C-alpha cells in the first residue's frame, strides 16, 4: 500500500513539474504590440501608430484559404453593425497576392473599419502563439488585452466581450 501511495505521489509531483504554463507574449505584455504590416490593396505600411486612439481593437490572425476564417469573415460582415466603434485588423503571413484575392472576394473595401494586411515576418503569430486559425484577440479602448479566441467563435460572443 505504501508503494502505491509513494508512486502516486511521485507521479503527481512529476506531472506538476513538467506541466507548461502559457508564456505567450500577449499575456506577459497585455497591450497592442508594435507591428508593421503591408496593407492591402496597395502595400502601404500600416503600424500600431495608424490605429485610432480610444477605440477598441480586434486583431484577427487568419489564412485566406481557411474555411473557418472565411466563415468568420462572412459572419463579421453580416453583423458589422455590432462593431461600428471597433477597428478590426486582419493579418496573414501568406503571399500578398493570396491576401489581396481574399480582400477582393470578400469585398473588404466596403468596410472602412476593417484593415487587412500581410505580416511578412509572422510577428503576430509569434507574439500571440497562434495555434489555429482564425485566432482572434480583443483589446479595449485603452489598448489593454481583454480576451482571445482560437478558431471560429460566434460573432455575438466577440461583441459581448467588447
PDB file of C-alpha atoms in Angstrom:
ATOM      1  CA  UNK A   1       0.000   0.000   0.000  1.00  0.00           C
ATOM      2  CA  UNK A   2       2.851   2.386   0.860  1.00  0.00           C
ATOM      3  CA  UNK A   3       4.413   1.728  -2.548  1.00  0.00           C
ATOM      4  CA  UNK A   4       1.187   2.661  -4.328  1.00  0.00           C
ATOM      5  CA  UNK A   5       0.845   5.892  -2.343  1.00  0.00           C
ATOM      6  CA  UNK A   6       4.519   6.708  -2.952  1.00  0.00           C
ATOM      7  CA  UNK A   7       4.181   6.006  -6.686  1.00  0.00           C
ATOM      8  CA  UNK A   8       1.050   8.181  -6.887  1.00  0.00           C
ATOM      9  CA  UNK A   9       2.827  10.976  -5.007  1.00  0.00           C
ATOM     10  CA  UNK A  10       5.853  10.828  -7.326  1.00  0.00           C
ATOM     11  CA  UNK A  11       3.567  10.806 -10.375  1.00  0.00           C
ATOM     12  CA  UNK A  12       1.705  13.921  -9.166  1.00  0.00           C
ATOM     13  CA  UNK A  13       4.935  15.776  -8.389  1.00  0.00           C
ATOM     14  CA  UNK A  14       6.386  14.829 -11.775  1.00  0.00           C
ATOM     15  CA  UNK A  15       3.245  15.864 -13.637  1.00  0.00           C
ATOM     16  CA  UNK A  16       3.126  19.276 -11.978  1.00  0.00           C
ATOM     17  CA  UNK A  17       6.850  19.788 -12.533  1.00  0.00           C
ATOM     18  CA  UNK A  18       6.587  19.144 -16.257  1.00  0.00           C
ATOM     19  CA  UNK A  19       3.319  20.975 -16.952  1.00  0.00           C
ATOM     20  CA  UNK A  20       3.822  24.050 -19.068  1.00  0.00           C
ATOM     21  CA  UNK A  21       2.413  27.409 -18.153  1.00  0.00           C
ATOM     22  CA  UNK A  22       1.228  29.602 -21.010  1.00  0.00           C
ATOM     23  CA  UNK A  23       4.102  32.016 -21.581  1.00  0.00           C
ATOM     24  CA  UNK A  24       2.599  33.761 -24.590  1.00  0.00           C
ATOM     25  CA  UNK A  25       3.945  37.259 -25.011  1.00  0.00           C
ATOM     26  CA  UNK A  26       0.480  38.797 -25.287  1.00  0.00           C
ATOM     27  CA  UNK A  27      -0.253  37.632 -21.726  1.00  0.00           C
ATOM     28  CA  UNK A  28       3.044  38.965 -20.389  1.00  0.00           C
ATOM     29  CA  UNK A  29       2.682  42.276 -22.276  1.00  0.00           C
ATOM     30  CA  UNK A  30      -1.090  42.948 -22.331  1.00  0.00           C
ATOM     31  CA  UNK A  31      -1.119  45.894 -24.728  1.00  0.00           C
ATOM     32  CA  UNK A  32      -1.312  46.004 -28.509  1.00  0.00           C
ATOM     33  CA  UNK A  33       2.180  45.145 -29.746  1.00  0.00           C
ATOM     34  CA  UNK A  34       4.254  47.285 -32.056  1.00  0.00           C
ATOM     35  CA  UNK A  35       3.757  45.989 -35.576  1.00  0.00           C
ATOM     36  CA  UNK A  36       4.178  46.790 -39.229  1.00  0.00           C
ATOM     37  CA  UNK A  37       2.159  45.143 -41.974  1.00  0.00           C
ATOM     38  CA  UNK A  38       1.767  45.674 -45.718  1.00  0.00           C
ATOM     39  CA  UNK A  39      -1.783  46.901 -46.114  1.00  0.00           C
ATOM     40  CA  UNK A  40      -3.991  45.512 -48.858  1.00  0.00           C
ATOM     41  CA  UNK A  41      -4.736  46.570 -51.577  1.00  0.00           C
ATOM     42  CA  UNK A  42      -1.778  48.897 -52.154  1.00  0.00           C
ATOM     43  CA  UNK A  43       1.083  47.519 -49.973  1.00  0.00           C
ATOM     44  CA  UNK A  44       1.293  50.700 -47.908  1.00  0.00           C
ATOM     45  CA  UNK A  45       2.794  50.358 -44.471  1.00  0.00           C
ATOM     46  CA  UNK A  46       0.319  50.104 -41.576  1.00  0.00           C
ATOM     47  CA  UNK A  47       1.572  50.195 -37.976  1.00  0.00           C
ATOM     48  CA  UNK A  48       0.280  50.454 -34.439  1.00  0.00           C
ATOM     49  CA  UNK A  49       0.611  54.230 -34.808  1.00  0.00           C
ATOM     50  CA  UNK A  50      -2.087  54.138 -37.511  1.00  0.00           C
ATOM     51  CA  UNK A  51      -4.652  52.709 -35.083  1.00  0.00           C
ATOM     52  CA  UNK A  52      -7.224  55.140 -33.784  1.00  0.00           C
ATOM     53  CA  UNK A  53      -6.796  56.093 -30.132  1.00  0.00           C
ATOM     54  CA  UNK A  54      -9.587  55.375 -27.638  1.00  0.00           C
ATOM     55  CA  UNK A  55     -11.163  52.780 -29.893  1.00  0.00           C
ATOM     56  CA  UNK A  56     -11.459  49.034 -29.194  1.00  0.00           C
ATOM     57  CA  UNK A  57      -9.401  46.823 -31.491  1.00  0.00           C
ATOM     58  CA  UNK A  58      -9.866  43.296 -32.778  1.00  0.00           C
ATOM     59  CA  UNK A  59      -6.821  41.563 -34.240  1.00  0.00           C
ATOM     60  CA  UNK A  60      -7.562  38.504 -36.366  1.00  0.00           C
ATOM     61  CA  UNK A  61      -4.730  36.261 -37.495  1.00  0.00           C
ATOM     62  CA  UNK A  62      -6.058  34.262 -40.431  1.00  0.00           C
ATOM     63  CA  UNK A  63      -5.294  32.330 -43.555  1.00  0.00           C
ATOM     64  CA  UNK A  64      -7.124  33.250 -46.782  1.00  0.00           C
ATOM     65  CA  UNK A  65      -7.669  29.592 -47.669  1.00  0.00           C
ATOM     66  CA  UNK A  66      -9.018  28.599 -44.228  1.00  0.00           C
ATOM     67  CA  UNK A  67     -12.731  27.702 -44.352  1.00  0.00           C
ATOM     68  CA  UNK A  68     -13.215  28.725 -40.708  1.00  0.00           C
ATOM     69  CA  UNK A  69     -11.656  32.111 -41.450  1.00  0.00           C
ATOM     70  CA  UNK A  70     -13.898  32.586 -44.472  1.00  0.00           C
ATOM     71  CA  UNK A  71     -16.961  31.726 -42.388  1.00  0.00           C
ATOM     72  CA  UNK A  72     -15.848  34.117 -39.622  1.00  0.00           C
ATOM     73  CA  UNK A  73     -15.434  36.979 -42.094  1.00  0.00           C
ATOM     74  CA  UNK A  74     -18.881  36.342 -43.559  1.00  0.00           C
ATOM     75  CA  UNK A  75     -20.360  36.404 -40.054  1.00  0.00           C
ATOM     76  CA  UNK A  76     -18.425  39.541 -39.202  1.00  0.00           C
ATOM     77  CA  UNK A  77     -19.720  41.306 -42.317  1.00  0.00           C
ATOM     78  CA  UNK A  78     -23.288  40.175 -41.601  1.00  0.00           C
ATOM     79  CA  UNK A  79     -23.079  41.657 -38.093  1.00  0.00           C
ATOM     80  CA  UNK A  80     -20.812  44.611 -38.801  1.00  0.00           C
ATOM     81  CA  UNK A  81     -23.290  46.927 -37.040  1.00  0.00           C
ATOM     82  CA  UNK A  82     -22.130  45.379 -33.732  1.00  0.00           C
ATOM     83  CA  UNK A  83     -18.629  46.700 -34.460  1.00  0.00           C
ATOM     84  CA  UNK A  84     -19.277  50.278 -35.613  1.00  0.00           C
ATOM     85  CA  UNK A  85     -16.993  51.666 -32.896  1.00  0.00           C
ATOM     86  CA  UNK A  86     -14.332  48.971 -33.258  1.00  0.00           C
ATOM     87  CA  UNK A  87     -11.296  48.826 -35.529  1.00  0.00           C
ATOM     88  CA  UNK A  88     -10.531  45.413 -36.951  1.00  0.00           C
ATOM     89  CA  UNK A  89      -7.062  44.418 -38.140  1.00  0.00           C
ATOM     90  CA  UNK A  90      -6.788  41.172 -40.085  1.00  0.00           C
ATOM     91  CA  UNK A  91      -3.323  39.784 -40.746  1.00  0.00           C
ATOM     92  CA  UNK A  92      -1.899  36.827 -42.616  1.00  0.00           C
ATOM     93  CA  UNK A  93       1.655  35.804 -43.374  1.00  0.00           C
ATOM     94  CA  UNK A  94       0.812  34.237 -46.729  1.00  0.00           C
ATOM     95  CA  UNK A  95       1.825  35.772 -50.020  1.00  0.00           C
ATOM     96  CA  UNK A  96       0.373  39.221 -50.695  1.00  0.00           C
ATOM     97  CA  UNK A  97      -1.449  38.002 -53.819  1.00  0.00           C
ATOM     98  CA  UNK A  98      -3.491  35.471 -51.786  1.00  0.00           C
ATOM     99  CA  UNK A  99      -4.449  38.097 -49.235  1.00  0.00           C
ATOM    100  CA  UNK A 100      -5.380  40.571 -51.953  1.00  0.00           C
ATOM    101  CA  UNK A 101      -7.582  37.963 -53.643  1.00  0.00           C
ATOM    102  CA  UNK A 102      -9.311  37.352 -50.295  1.00  0.00           C
ATOM    103  CA  UNK A 103      -9.709  41.124 -49.832  1.00  0.00           C
ATOM    104  CA  UNK A 104     -11.361  41.467 -53.214  1.00  0.00           C
ATOM    105  CA  UNK A 105     -13.504  38.321 -52.998  1.00  0.00           C
ATOM    106  CA  UNK A 106     -14.935  39.293 -49.595  1.00  0.00           C
ATOM    107  CA  UNK A 107     -15.253  42.982 -50.560  1.00  0.00           C
ATOM    108  CA  UNK A 108     -13.325  44.184 -47.509  1.00  0.00           C
ATOM    109  CA  UNK A 109     -13.027  47.654 -49.082  1.00  0.00           C
ATOM    110  CA  UNK A 110     -16.746  48.119 -48.321  1.00  0.00           C
ATOM    111  CA  UNK A 111     -15.952  48.025 -44.585  1.00  0.00           C
ATOM    112  CA  UNK A 112     -13.839  51.039 -43.592  1.00  0.00           C
ATOM    113  CA  UNK A 113     -13.236  49.781 -40.043  1.00  0.00           C
ATOM    114  CA  UNK A 114     -11.520  46.623 -41.356  1.00  0.00           C
ATOM    115  CA  UNK A 115      -7.839  46.785 -42.279  1.00  0.00           C
ATOM    116  CA  UNK A 116      -6.269  43.735 -43.845  1.00  0.00           C
ATOM    117  CA  UNK A 117      -2.586  43.180 -44.471  1.00  0.00           C
ATOM    118  CA  UNK A 118       0.408  40.910 -44.765  1.00  0.00           C
ATOM    119  CA  UNK A 119       2.510  40.098 -41.727  1.00  0.00           C
ATOM    120  CA  UNK A 120       5.606  39.049 -43.677  1.00  0.00           C
ATOM    121  CA  UNK A 121       7.636  38.150 -40.564  1.00  0.00           C
ATOM    122  CA  UNK A 122       4.833  36.256 -38.790  1.00  0.00           C
ATOM    123  CA  UNK A 123       5.223  38.674 -35.881  1.00  0.00           C
ATOM    124  CA  UNK A 124       1.574  38.291 -34.838  1.00  0.00           C
ATOM    125  CA  UNK A 125       1.753  34.510 -34.985  1.00  0.00           C
ATOM    126  CA  UNK A 126       4.767  34.512 -32.699  1.00  0.00           C
ATOM    127  CA  UNK A 127       3.532  37.210 -30.318  1.00  0.00           C
ATOM    128  CA  UNK A 128       0.134  35.578 -29.916  1.00  0.00           C
ATOM    129  CA  UNK A 129       1.408  31.984 -30.040  1.00  0.00           C
ATOM    130  CA  UNK A 130      -1.152  31.165 -32.743  1.00  0.00           C
ATOM    131  CA  UNK A 131      -2.109  27.503 -32.869  1.00  0.00           C
ATOM    132  CA  UNK A 132      -5.161  27.586 -35.123  1.00  0.00           C
ATOM    133  CA  UNK A 133      -7.000  29.902 -37.486  1.00  0.00           C
ATOM    134  CA  UNK A 134      -8.704  32.213 -37.084  1.00  0.00           C
ATOM    135  CA  UNK A 135      -7.026  33.459 -33.923  1.00  0.00           C
ATOM    136  CA  UNK A 136      -8.895  36.452 -32.528  1.00  0.00           C
ATOM    137  CA  UNK A 137      -7.547  38.902 -29.940  1.00  0.00           C
ATOM    138  CA  UNK A 138      -9.594  41.663 -28.348  1.00  0.00           C
ATOM    139  CA  UNK A 139      -8.291  44.925 -26.908  1.00  0.00           C
ATOM    140  CA  UNK A 140     -10.379  47.556 -25.138  1.00  0.00           C
ATOM    141  CA  UNK A 141     -10.449  51.314 -25.799  1.00  0.00           C
ATOM    142  CA  UNK A 142      -7.335  51.766 -23.658  1.00  0.00           C
ATOM    143  CA  UNK A 143      -5.395  49.228 -25.740  1.00  0.00           C
ATOM    144  CA  UNK A 144      -5.410  46.605 -22.967  1.00  0.00           C
ATOM    145  CA  UNK A 145      -5.862  42.916 -23.732  1.00  0.00           C
ATOM    146  CA  UNK A 146      -9.361  41.605 -22.986  1.00  0.00           C
ATOM    147  CA  UNK A 147      -9.762  38.091 -24.391  1.00  0.00           C
ATOM    148  CA  UNK A 148      -8.602  35.687 -27.079  1.00  0.00           C
ATOM    149  CA  UNK A 149     -10.395  33.059 -29.138  1.00  0.00           C
ATOM    150  CA  UNK A 150      -8.961  30.149 -31.127  1.00  0.00           C
ATOM    151  CA  UNK A 151     -10.961  29.022 -34.138  1.00  0.00           C
ATOM    152  CA  UNK A 152     -14.463  30.041 -35.104  1.00  0.00           C
ATOM    153  CA  UNK A 153     -16.489  31.804 -32.453  1.00  0.00           C
ATOM    154  CA  UNK A 154     -19.999  33.299 -32.594  1.00  0.00           C
ATOM    155  CA  UNK A 155     -19.763  36.976 -33.529  1.00  0.00           C
ATOM    156  CA  UNK A 156     -22.160  37.912 -30.734  1.00  0.00           C
ATOM    157  CA  UNK A 157     -19.722  36.427 -28.207  1.00  0.00           C
ATOM    158  CA  UNK A 158     -16.952  38.662 -29.543  1.00  0.00           C
ATOM    159  CA  UNK A 159     -19.197  41.722 -29.409  1.00  0.00           C
ATOM    160  CA  UNK A 160     -20.226  40.909 -25.819  1.00  0.00           C
ATOM    161  CA  UNK A 161     -16.582  40.952 -24.693  1.00  0.00           C
ATOM    162  CA  UNK A 162     -16.011  44.479 -26.011  1.00  0.00           C
TER     163      UNK A 162
END
